[in-house]
Coordinates of C-alpha atoms in Angstrom, one line a residue:
M1 CA 93.4 78.0 107.1
K2 CA 97.0 79.1 105.2
V3 CA 99.4 78.9 102.6
S4 CA 102.8 76.4 103.1
N5 CA 105.4 78.5 103.8
K6 CA 106.9 77.3 100.6
I7 CA 104.0 78.6 98.2
K8 CA 104.0 82.7 99.7
I9 CA 108.2 81.9 98.1
E10 CA 107.5 81.3 95.9
L11 CA 104.4 84.9 95.0
D12 CA 107.0 86.8 97.6
K13 CA 109.8 86.3 94.6
K14 CA 107.0 86.8 90.9
F15 CA 106.0 90.1 93.0
K16 CA 109.9 91.1 94.5
N17 CA 110.0 91.9 90.7
E18 CA 107.6 94.9 90.6
N19 CA 108.1 98.2 88.7
L20 CA 109.0 100.3 92.8
V21 CA 106.3 103.5 91.1
K22 CA 103.5 100.5 91.7
R23 CA 104.9 99.4 94.8
I24 CA 105.2 102.9 95.8
L25 CA 101.3 104.2 94.5
R26 CA 99.8 100.7 95.0
T27 CA 101.5 101.0 98.7
S28 CA 100.0 104.8 99.6
L29 CA 96.7 103.8 98.2
L30 CA 96.3 100.8 100.5
L31 CA 96.8 103.5 103.1
F32 CA 94.2 105.7 102.3
Y33 CA 92.1 102.6 102.4
R34 CA 92.9 102.4 105.7
V35 CA 92.6 105.7 106.9
V36 CA 89.5 106.2 105.7
F37 CA 87.5 102.9 105.7
K38 CA 88.7 102.3 109.4
K39 CA 88.2 98.4 109.2
F40 CA 90.0 97.6 106.5
T41 CA 92.7 95.5 106.0
Y42 CA 95.1 93.1 104.4
G43 CA 97.3 90.7 104.1
H44 CA 100.5 90.7 101.8
E45 CA 101.1 92.2 98.6
L46 CA 97.0 92.4 98.4
R47 CA 97.1 94.2 94.3
L48 CA 93.6 96.6 93.8
G49 CA 92.4 97.5 91.5
I50 CA 90.9 101.3 91.8
P51 CA 88.2 102.6 92.7
L52 CA 87.3 100.1 95.4
W53 CA 84.0 100.9 97.1
L54 CA 83.5 100.6 100.8
S55 CA 80.7 101.0 102.6
K56 CA 79.3 99.7 105.4
G57 CA 81.7 96.8 107.9
S58 CA 84.8 95.9 107.4
V59 CA 86.3 94.0 104.9
K60 CA 89.8 91.8 105.8
L61 CA 91.7 90.5 102.8
G62 CA 94.7 87.7 102.8
D63 CA 97.8 87.4 101.3
Y64 CA 98.1 88.0 98.0
C65 CA 95.5 88.5 96.7
Y66 CA 94.5 90.6 93.8
I67 CA 90.6 93.1 94.0
G68 CA 90.6 94.1 90.7
P69 CA 88.8 97.7 89.9
R70 CA 85.2 98.5 90.7
A71 CA 84.2 96.6 93.2
N72 CA 81.2 97.1 95.2
V73 CA 81.6 96.4 99.1
V74 CA 78.1 97.4 101.0
S75 CA 78.7 94.9 104.5
E76 CA 81.7 92.8 106.1
L77 CA 83.8 91.0 103.9
V78 CA 86.6 88.7 104.8
V79 CA 88.4 86.8 101.5
G80 CA 91.1 84.6 102.7
D81 CA 94.8 84.1 100.8
M82 CA 95.4 84.0 97.5
V83 CA 92.1 84.8 95.5
L84 CA 91.7 86.5 92.8
I85 CA 89.3 89.5 91.8
S86 CA 87.9 90.6 89.0
S87 CA 86.9 93.8 87.9
D88 CA 83.0 94.6 88.8
F89 CA 82.7 92.2 91.5
R90 CA 79.4 93.0 94.0
V91 CA 79.3 92.4 97.6
I92 CA 74.9 93.3 98.3
G93 CA 71.8 93.8 100.3
N94 CA 69.6 93.7 103.0
D95 CA 71.1 97.4 103.4
H96 CA 67.2 98.1 103.3
G97 CA 64.6 97.8 104.9
F98 CA 61.1 97.2 103.5
N99 CA 58.9 96.8 106.7
S100 CA 59.3 100.3 108.8
I101 CA 55.4 101.7 108.5
G102 CA 55.7 104.9 107.7
E103 CA 58.9 105.0 106.5
P104 CA 60.0 105.0 103.0
M105 CA 63.1 102.1 102.0
R106 CA 64.9 104.3 100.6
I107 CA 65.5 106.1 104.1
S108 CA 65.2 102.3 105.8
E109 CA 67.7 101.0 108.0
S110 CA 67.7 96.8 107.1
D111 CA 67.1 94.4 110.2
S112 CA 69.9 92.6 109.5
K113 CA 73.7 93.4 111.5
N114 CA 76.5 92.0 111.0
I115 CA 75.7 89.8 108.9
I116 CA 79.9 88.8 107.2
T117 CA 80.1 87.6 103.1
Y118 CA 83.4 84.8 103.0
I119 CA 85.1 83.8 100.5
E120 CA 87.8 81.1 101.0
N121 CA 92.1 80.5 100.3
D122 CA 92.4 79.7 96.0
V123 CA 89.1 80.9 94.9
W124 CA 88.7 82.9 91.4
V125 CA 86.2 85.2 91.2
G126 CA 85.3 85.6 87.4
E127 CA 83.3 89.5 86.1
G128 CA 80.9 91.4 86.5
V129 CA 79.8 88.3 90.1
T130 CA 77.5 89.2 92.6
L131 CA 77.5 87.7 95.9
K132 CA 74.3 88.1 98.0
Q133 CA 75.4 89.3 101.3
G134 CA 75.5 86.3 104.3
V135 CA 77.7 83.4 101.5
R136 CA 80.4 80.9 101.5
I137 CA 82.4 80.7 98.7
G138 CA 84.1 77.5 99.1
R139 CA 87.4 76.8 99.3
G140 CA 88.9 75.9 95.5
A141 CA 85.8 78.1 93.6
I142 CA 85.4 78.9 90.2
V143 CA 82.7 81.7 90.6
G144 CA 82.5 82.5 86.2
V145 CA 81.8 85.9 84.7
K146 CA 78.3 87.8 85.2
S147 CA 76.6 85.2 88.0
F148 CA 74.2 85.6 90.9
V149 CA 76.1 83.8 94.1
N150 CA 72.4 84.3 96.4
K151 CA 73.6 81.0 98.3
D152 CA 76.6 78.6 99.9
V153 CA 79.0 77.4 97.2
P154 CA 81.3 74.2 98.0
P155 CA 84.8 74.2 97.9
Y156 CA 86.1 72.7 94.5
A157 CA 83.3 73.5 92.8
I158 CA 83.0 75.4 89.5
V159 CA 79.2 77.6 88.7
A160 CA 77.7 80.0 87.3
G161 CA 75.0 81.9 86.2
I162 CA 72.5 83.4 87.4
P163 CA 71.8 82.1 89.4
A164 CA 74.9 80.3 90.1
K165 CA 74.8 76.6 90.3
I166 CA 77.3 73.6 90.5
I167 CA 78.3 73.7 86.3
R168 CA 81.9 70.6 87.9
Y169 CA 83.5 70.4 90.3
R170 CA 87.1 71.2 90.1
F171 CA 89.0 68.2 91.1
T172 CA 87.9 64.2 92.7
A173 CA 88.5 64.0 95.9
E174 CA 91.8 62.5 94.9
E175 CA 93.2 65.6 93.7
I176 CA 91.5 67.8 96.1
K177 CA 93.6 65.8 98.7
A178 CA 97.0 66.0 96.8
H179 CA 96.4 69.9 95.8
E180 CA 96.0 70.7 99.3
D181 CA 98.4 68.7 101.0
I182 CA 101.4 70.7 98.7
I183 CA 99.5 73.6 98.6
Y184 CA 99.1 73.4 102.7
S185 CA 102.3 71.1 103.4
D186 CA 103.0 73.4 106.3
L187 CA 100.1 73.3 108.0
L188 CA 98.9 69.5 108.0
K189 CA 102.3 67.6 109.2

């Protein structure tokens, strides 16, 4: 689900005043990632920390996202709009096989292919968070600092810990409806 035009206009105003040198550097960096990592796509006004390590699979980032420095993604990742991902973020798992007789794990290919990790719209991922490949972080969720997420996170949940557990929800059901009516208003008509 995409964000409303009203929210996009507000965000565009915020980013319009960016320093020209910063804009040129950011644009150059994004072009570099698109050339080096053929399956790297991104939406409008992406902010990206460096370095960023990408290996297997494709990475698709939505509009108005921020990814902090030292992110490391070893599998396919789809990120929605208006997502904040702090520094030292990881998506890991299933990158080595371990059940091939006569083949060391170091060089063995994993049996699981094309497992996609999803981070939906309006999510905040804290510093040092690790996601197990294939999980889905629901819309509006918050993942606490240094957490390890090995299961799907429901929309608007606040999770933390190793493994991550639900601490509480950001909003009540009525507040979620009000929040979504504003953010996604153009689409709900």
